[in-house]
């Protein structure tokens, strides 16, 4: 993804556009106060409101959960959240929750920037061989400092290929709710668009997966427009 081609450059711009609304999630251990990475969340702008979305297993448990891009710019995950409802009878529930969040007035606050709701592409059909980009904060790229009291994280994006139907059967996944994908560790970029060595995706749970749609901007040029099509839940 670092070959300098126009599609690659456009894809990097799409990743940067989404990055403003993606945050790492950390756990504060009871008693010691030490923190550790647990997952990723992203923020949707729904008119004047903010909605936090992540995988349910990222925020379950009695520990305090924080989200934010820096130790001083983090805030507590809302106390109340809701799980996505099933699409119909016989359709399994997805491991996805959402919560309402207060909009940050300060530009450095975690909810000050968000992904517009219009970026969501509902009911996308995942077909074998299609490529999507998954974005999140892998735990292996997080660095603990100050006696494990502060943590810095590094965003990573991964180009993934949708898996064949046989994989769904083997993993007992329902394509009406789930999507399965594989990724090449050599096809990763960081927040700055530079190529990075792929990390294990643990910690990226709750992060968005997007499809880059290319739209004309004039004079034969195109720009990559990210459309959210899924949420990572496990690997």
mmCIF file of C-alpha atoms in Angstrom:
data_model
loop_
_atom_site.group_PDB
_atom_site.id
_atom_site.type_symbol
_atom_site.label_atom_id
_atom_site.label_comp_id
_atom_site.label_asym_id
_atom_site.label_seq_id
_atom_site.Cartn_x
_atom_site.Cartn_y
_atom_site.Cartn_z
ATOM 1 C CA UNK A 1 0.000 0.000 0.000
ATOM 2 C CA UNK A 2 3.039 2.257 -0.026
ATOM 3 C CA UNK A 3 3.729 2.356 -3.748
ATOM 4 C CA UNK A 4 2.744 6.001 -4.275
ATOM 5 C CA UNK A 5 -0.077 5.210 -6.711
ATOM 6 C CA UNK A 6 -3.122 7.450 -6.823
ATOM 7 C CA UNK A 7 -5.539 4.823 -5.420
ATOM 8 C CA UNK A 8 -3.147 4.250 -2.507
ATOM 9 C CA UNK A 9 -2.865 7.968 -1.823
ATOM 10 C CA UNK A 10 -6.651 8.251 -1.914
ATOM 11 C CA UNK A 11 -7.004 5.320 0.456
ATOM 12 C CA UNK A 12 -4.673 6.984 2.915
ATOM 13 C CA UNK A 13 -6.823 10.097 2.838
ATOM 14 C CA UNK A 14 -9.864 7.951 3.551
ATOM 15 C CA UNK A 15 -8.107 6.400 6.554
ATOM 16 C CA UNK A 16 -7.161 9.835 7.883
ATOM 17 C CA UNK A 17 -10.759 10.991 7.457
ATOM 18 C CA UNK A 18 -11.994 8.114 9.612
ATOM 19 C CA UNK A 19 -9.172 8.344 12.165
ATOM 20 C CA UNK A 20 -10.637 11.510 13.688
ATOM 21 C CA UNK A 21 -13.502 9.455 15.093
ATOM 22 C CA UNK A 22 -11.676 6.283 16.215
ATOM 23 C CA UNK A 23 -10.418 5.879 19.794
ATOM 24 C CA UNK A 24 -8.590 3.232 21.831
ATOM 25 C CA UNK A 25 -10.372 1.754 24.850
ATOM 26 C CA UNK A 26 -8.462 0.965 28.043
ATOM 27 C CA UNK A 27 -9.281 -0.793 31.316
ATOM 28 C CA UNK A 28 -8.386 0.719 34.680
ATOM 29 C CA UNK A 29 -7.607 -2.110 37.072
ATOM 30 C CA UNK A 30 -9.407 -1.983 40.388
ATOM 31 C CA UNK A 31 -7.150 -1.181 43.319
ATOM 32 C CA UNK A 32 -3.842 -0.665 41.478
ATOM 33 C CA UNK A 33 -5.136 1.911 39.015
ATOM 34 C CA UNK A 34 -2.966 0.389 36.290
ATOM 35 C CA UNK A 35 -4.342 0.589 32.779
ATOM 36 C CA UNK A 36 -4.213 -1.824 29.882
ATOM 37 C CA UNK A 37 -5.561 -1.746 26.308
ATOM 38 C CA UNK A 38 -8.750 -3.689 25.692
ATOM 39 C CA UNK A 39 -10.175 -2.599 22.354
ATOM 40 C CA UNK A 40 -11.287 0.143 20.004
ATOM 41 C CA UNK A 41 -14.376 2.319 19.678
ATOM 42 C CA UNK A 42 -15.536 4.785 17.078
ATOM 43 C CA UNK A 43 -17.761 7.837 17.351
ATOM 44 C CA UNK A 44 -20.632 8.637 15.014
ATOM 45 C CA UNK A 45 -22.073 12.109 14.614
ATOM 46 C CA UNK A 46 -25.854 11.805 14.438
ATOM 47 C CA UNK A 47 -26.967 15.373 13.936
ATOM 48 C CA UNK A 48 -26.024 17.201 17.147
ATOM 49 C CA UNK A 49 -25.518 13.921 19.040
ATOM 50 C CA UNK A 50 -22.573 11.567 19.474
ATOM 51 C CA UNK A 51 -22.880 7.774 19.490
ATOM 52 C CA UNK A 52 -20.088 5.463 20.670
ATOM 53 C CA UNK A 53 -19.948 2.035 18.990
ATOM 54 C CA UNK A 54 -17.797 -0.943 19.912
ATOM 55 C CA UNK A 55 -17.817 -4.719 20.417
ATOM 56 C CA UNK A 56 -19.702 -5.701 23.564
ATOM 57 C CA UNK A 57 -16.871 -7.753 25.046
ATOM 58 C CA UNK A 58 -14.629 -4.666 24.989
ATOM 59 C CA UNK A 59 -16.626 -2.840 27.669
ATOM 60 C CA UNK A 60 -18.150 -5.620 29.804
ATOM 61 C CA UNK A 61 -16.928 -6.176 33.362
ATOM 62 C CA UNK A 62 -16.746 -4.100 36.557
ATOM 63 C CA UNK A 63 -13.526 -2.244 35.705
ATOM 64 C CA UNK A 64 -13.595 1.387 34.654
ATOM 65 C CA UNK A 65 -13.280 1.771 30.887
ATOM 66 C CA UNK A 66 -11.716 4.830 29.282
ATOM 67 C CA UNK A 67 -11.638 5.929 25.679
ATOM 68 C CA UNK A 68 -9.473 8.586 24.100
ATOM 69 C CA UNK A 69 -6.314 9.202 22.127
ATOM 70 C CA UNK A 70 -4.096 10.289 25.012
ATOM 71 C CA UNK A 71 -3.904 9.785 28.796
ATOM 72 C CA UNK A 72 -5.021 13.361 29.424
ATOM 73 C CA UNK A 73 -7.632 13.341 26.672
ATOM 74 C CA UNK A 74 -9.468 10.206 27.795
ATOM 75 C CA UNK A 75 -12.861 9.993 29.415
ATOM 76 C CA UNK A 76 -14.960 7.270 31.006
ATOM 77 C CA UNK A 77 -17.131 5.045 28.849
ATOM 78 C CA UNK A 78 -20.820 5.871 29.543
ATOM 79 C CA UNK A 79 -22.435 3.831 32.322
ATOM 80 C CA UNK A 80 -25.377 2.887 30.148
ATOM 81 C CA UNK A 81 -25.229 1.194 26.776
ATOM 82 C CA UNK A 82 -27.469 -0.812 24.470
ATOM 83 C CA UNK A 83 -26.900 -3.902 22.366
ATOM 84 C CA UNK A 84 -27.911 -3.940 18.721
ATOM 85 C CA UNK A 85 -31.191 -5.757 18.221
ATOM 86 C CA UNK A 86 -31.533 -8.792 15.964
ATOM 87 C CA UNK A 87 -32.573 -8.235 12.354
ATOM 88 C CA UNK A 88 -35.406 -10.755 12.653
ATOM 89 C CA UNK A 89 -36.546 -14.084 14.081
ATOM 90 C CA UNK A 90 -33.817 -16.685 14.042
ATOM 91 C CA UNK A 91 -31.065 -14.135 13.390
ATOM 92 C CA UNK A 92 -28.344 -14.190 16.089
ATOM 93 C CA UNK A 93 -27.418 -11.105 18.037
ATOM 94 C CA UNK A 94 -24.230 -9.316 17.068
ATOM 95 C CA UNK A 95 -21.487 -8.629 19.616
ATOM 96 C CA UNK A 96 -22.027 -4.886 19.178
ATOM 97 C CA UNK A 97 -23.137 -2.164 21.590
ATOM 98 C CA UNK A 98 -23.673 1.578 21.393
ATOM 99 C CA UNK A 99 -23.915 4.380 23.910
ATOM 100 C CA UNK A 100 -24.833 8.048 23.866
ATOM 101 C CA UNK A 101 -21.961 10.429 24.612
ATOM 102 C CA UNK A 102 -21.669 14.080 25.540
ATOM 103 C CA UNK A 103 -20.150 16.253 22.842
ATOM 104 C CA UNK A 104 -16.793 17.672 23.865
ATOM 105 C CA UNK A 105 -16.568 21.435 23.583
ATOM 106 C CA UNK A 106 -12.770 21.391 23.704
ATOM 107 C CA UNK A 107 -11.066 20.304 20.474
ATOM 108 C CA UNK A 108 -8.848 17.920 22.461
ATOM 109 C CA UNK A 109 -11.745 16.066 24.119
ATOM 110 C CA UNK A 110 -12.456 12.520 22.880
ATOM 111 C CA UNK A 111 -15.906 13.291 21.439
ATOM 112 C CA UNK A 112 -15.028 16.598 19.768
ATOM 113 C CA UNK A 113 -14.486 14.903 16.384
ATOM 114 C CA UNK A 114 -16.632 12.143 14.926
ATOM 115 C CA UNK A 115 -17.482 10.206 11.767
ATOM 116 C CA UNK A 116 -20.650 11.469 10.055
ATOM 117 C CA UNK A 117 -23.572 9.051 10.065
ATOM 118 C CA UNK A 118 -23.747 9.429 6.285
ATOM 119 C CA UNK A 119 -20.529 7.405 6.058
ATOM 120 C CA UNK A 120 -22.404 4.262 7.149
ATOM 121 C CA UNK A 121 -23.359 1.907 4.309
ATOM 122 C CA UNK A 122 -26.035 -0.430 5.755
ATOM 123 C CA UNK A 123 -26.670 -3.986 4.585
ATOM 124 C CA UNK A 124 -23.458 -4.225 2.582
ATOM 125 C CA UNK A 125 -23.155 -7.650 0.967
ATOM 126 C CA UNK A 126 -19.782 -9.198 1.741
ATOM 127 C CA UNK A 127 -18.745 -11.318 -1.219
ATOM 128 C CA UNK A 128 -15.734 -13.601 -1.469
ATOM 129 C CA UNK A 129 -12.677 -11.732 -2.708
ATOM 130 C CA UNK A 130 -14.011 -8.253 -1.902
ATOM 131 C CA UNK A 131 -11.585 -6.029 -0.007
ATOM 132 C CA UNK A 132 -12.361 -3.855 2.996
ATOM 133 C CA UNK A 133 -10.094 -1.887 5.332
ATOM 134 C CA UNK A 134 -10.238 -2.526 9.078
ATOM 135 C CA UNK A 135 -9.016 0.213 11.432
ATOM 136 C CA UNK A 136 -8.226 0.022 15.140
ATOM 137 C CA UNK A 137 -5.669 0.164 17.941
ATOM 138 C CA UNK A 138 -3.811 -3.170 18.329
ATOM 139 C CA UNK A 139 -2.754 -3.895 21.894
ATOM 140 C CA UNK A 140 0.763 -4.833 20.819
ATOM 141 C CA UNK A 141 1.286 -1.254 19.587
ATOM 142 C CA UNK A 142 0.291 0.289 22.934
ATOM 143 C CA UNK A 143 3.049 1.562 25.225
ATOM 144 C CA UNK A 144 2.679 1.837 28.984
ATOM 145 C CA UNK A 145 4.484 4.607 30.826
ATOM 146 C CA UNK A 146 4.679 6.113 34.309
ATOM 147 C CA UNK A 147 4.459 2.802 36.170
ATOM 148 C CA UNK A 148 1.598 1.661 33.937
ATOM 149 C CA UNK A 149 -0.495 4.712 34.787
ATOM 150 C CA UNK A 150 -0.507 6.179 31.265
ATOM 151 C CA UNK A 151 -0.701 4.583 27.857
ATOM 152 C CA UNK A 152 -0.144 5.700 24.277
ATOM 153 C CA UNK A 153 -1.609 3.812 21.328
ATOM 154 C CA UNK A 154 -0.881 3.576 17.631
ATOM 155 C CA UNK A 155 -3.645 3.317 15.053
ATOM 156 C CA UNK A 156 -3.291 0.620 12.404
ATOM 157 C CA UNK A 157 -5.274 -0.057 9.251
ATOM 158 C CA UNK A 158 -5.421 -3.439 7.565
ATOM 159 C CA UNK A 159 -6.553 -4.405 4.076
ATOM 160 C CA UNK A 160 -8.741 -7.498 4.486
ATOM 161 C CA UNK A 161 -10.162 -9.967 1.989
ATOM 162 C CA UNK A 162 -13.654 -11.348 2.548
ATOM 163 C CA UNK A 163 -13.658 -15.099 3.149
ATOM 164 C CA UNK A 164 -15.548 -17.798 1.206
ATOM 165 C CA UNK A 165 -18.774 -19.320 2.508
ATOM 166 C CA UNK A 166 -16.920 -22.437 3.704
ATOM 167 C CA UNK A 167 -15.219 -20.331 6.387
ATOM 168 C CA UNK A 168 -18.582 -19.183 7.740
ATOM 169 C CA UNK A 169 -19.708 -22.780 8.068
ATOM 170 C CA UNK A 170 -16.490 -23.855 9.772
ATOM 171 C CA UNK A 171 -16.675 -21.002 12.296
ATOM 172 C CA UNK A 172 -20.451 -21.263 12.717
ATOM 173 C CA UNK A 173 -21.000 -17.679 11.592
ATOM 174 C CA UNK A 174 -24.226 -16.306 10.174
ATOM 175 C CA UNK A 175 -23.594 -14.127 7.079
ATOM 176 C CA UNK A 176 -26.712 -12.107 7.903
ATOM 177 C CA UNK A 177 -24.879 -10.745 10.953
ATOM 178 C CA UNK A 178 -21.202 -11.669 10.660
ATOM 179 C CA UNK A 179 -18.502 -11.203 8.097
ATOM 180 C CA UNK A 180 -15.265 -13.173 8.005
ATOM 181 C CA UNK A 181 -12.035 -11.859 6.534
ATOM 182 C CA UNK A 182 -8.297 -12.456 6.354
ATOM 183 C CA UNK A 183 -5.519 -9.932 6.070
ATOM 184 C CA UNK A 184 -1.961 -9.617 4.823
ATOM 185 C CA UNK A 185 0.410 -8.338 7.505
ATOM 186 C CA UNK A 186 2.437 -6.618 4.784
ATOM 187 C CA UNK A 187 -0.545 -4.458 3.749
ATOM 188 C CA UNK A 188 -0.818 -2.114 6.720
ATOM 189 C CA UNK A 189 -0.482 1.631 7.173
ATOM 190 C CA UNK A 190 -0.279 3.858 10.227
ATOM 191 C CA UNK A 191 -2.116 7.062 11.062
ATOM 192 C CA UNK A 192 0.415 9.071 9.043
ATOM 193 C CA UNK A 193 -0.143 6.894 5.988
ATOM 194 C CA UNK A 194 3.308 5.307 6.175
ATOM 195 C CA UNK A 195 3.682 1.546 5.820
ATOM 196 C CA UNK A 196 4.054 -0.423 9.056
ATOM 197 C CA UNK A 197 4.635 -4.086 9.877
ATOM 198 C CA UNK A 198 1.287 -5.669 10.626
ATOM 199 C CA UNK A 199 0.463 -6.491 14.237
ATOM 200 C CA UNK A 200 -1.878 -9.097 15.651
ATOM 201 C CA UNK A 201 -5.366 -7.596 15.573
ATOM 202 C CA UNK A 202 -6.026 -8.141 19.288
ATOM 203 C CA UNK A 203 -7.190 -4.745 20.564
ATOM 204 C CA UNK A 204 -8.791 -3.791 17.245
ATOM 205 C CA UNK A 205 -12.108 -5.285 18.373
ATOM 206 C CA UNK A 206 -14.795 -2.628 18.108
ATOM 207 C CA UNK A 207 -13.033 -0.762 15.331
ATOM 208 C CA UNK A 208 -14.770 -0.064 12.016
ATOM 209 C CA UNK A 209 -14.288 -1.815 8.699
ATOM 210 C CA UNK A 210 -14.799 0.354 5.651
ATOM 211 C CA UNK A 211 -15.092 0.119 1.910
ATOM 212 C CA UNK A 212 -13.322 2.777 -0.143
ATOM 213 C CA UNK A 213 -15.618 4.062 -2.876
ATOM 214 C CA UNK A 214 -13.966 6.282 -5.470
ATOM 215 C CA UNK A 215 -15.883 9.346 -6.632
ATOM 216 C CA UNK A 216 -14.888 11.756 -9.408
ATOM 217 C CA UNK A 217 -13.679 15.218 -8.429
ATOM 218 C CA UNK A 218 -13.104 16.575 -11.942
ATOM 219 C CA UNK A 219 -10.391 16.512 -14.632
ATOM 220 C CA UNK A 220 -10.292 12.730 -14.543
ATOM 221 C CA UNK A 221 -9.294 12.657 -10.854
ATOM 222 C CA UNK A 222 -10.978 10.603 -8.163
ATOM 223 C CA UNK A 223 -11.103 10.758 -4.385
ATOM 224 C CA UNK A 224 -11.590 7.834 -1.996
ATOM 225 C CA UNK A 225 -14.707 8.146 0.143
ATOM 226 C CA UNK A 226 -14.831 5.772 3.148
ATOM 227 C CA UNK A 227 -18.130 3.957 3.779
ATOM 228 C CA UNK A 228 -18.483 2.004 7.013
ATOM 229 C CA UNK A 229 -19.702 -1.524 6.354
ATOM 230 C CA UNK A 230 -18.845 -3.506 9.499
ATOM 231 C CA UNK A 231 -17.414 -3.666 13.008
ATOM 232 C CA UNK A 232 -14.636 -5.980 14.126
ATOM 233 C CA UNK A 233 -15.488 -8.227 17.040
ATOM 234 C CA UNK A 234 -12.898 -11.022 17.272
ATOM 235 C CA UNK A 235 -9.991 -12.708 15.518
#
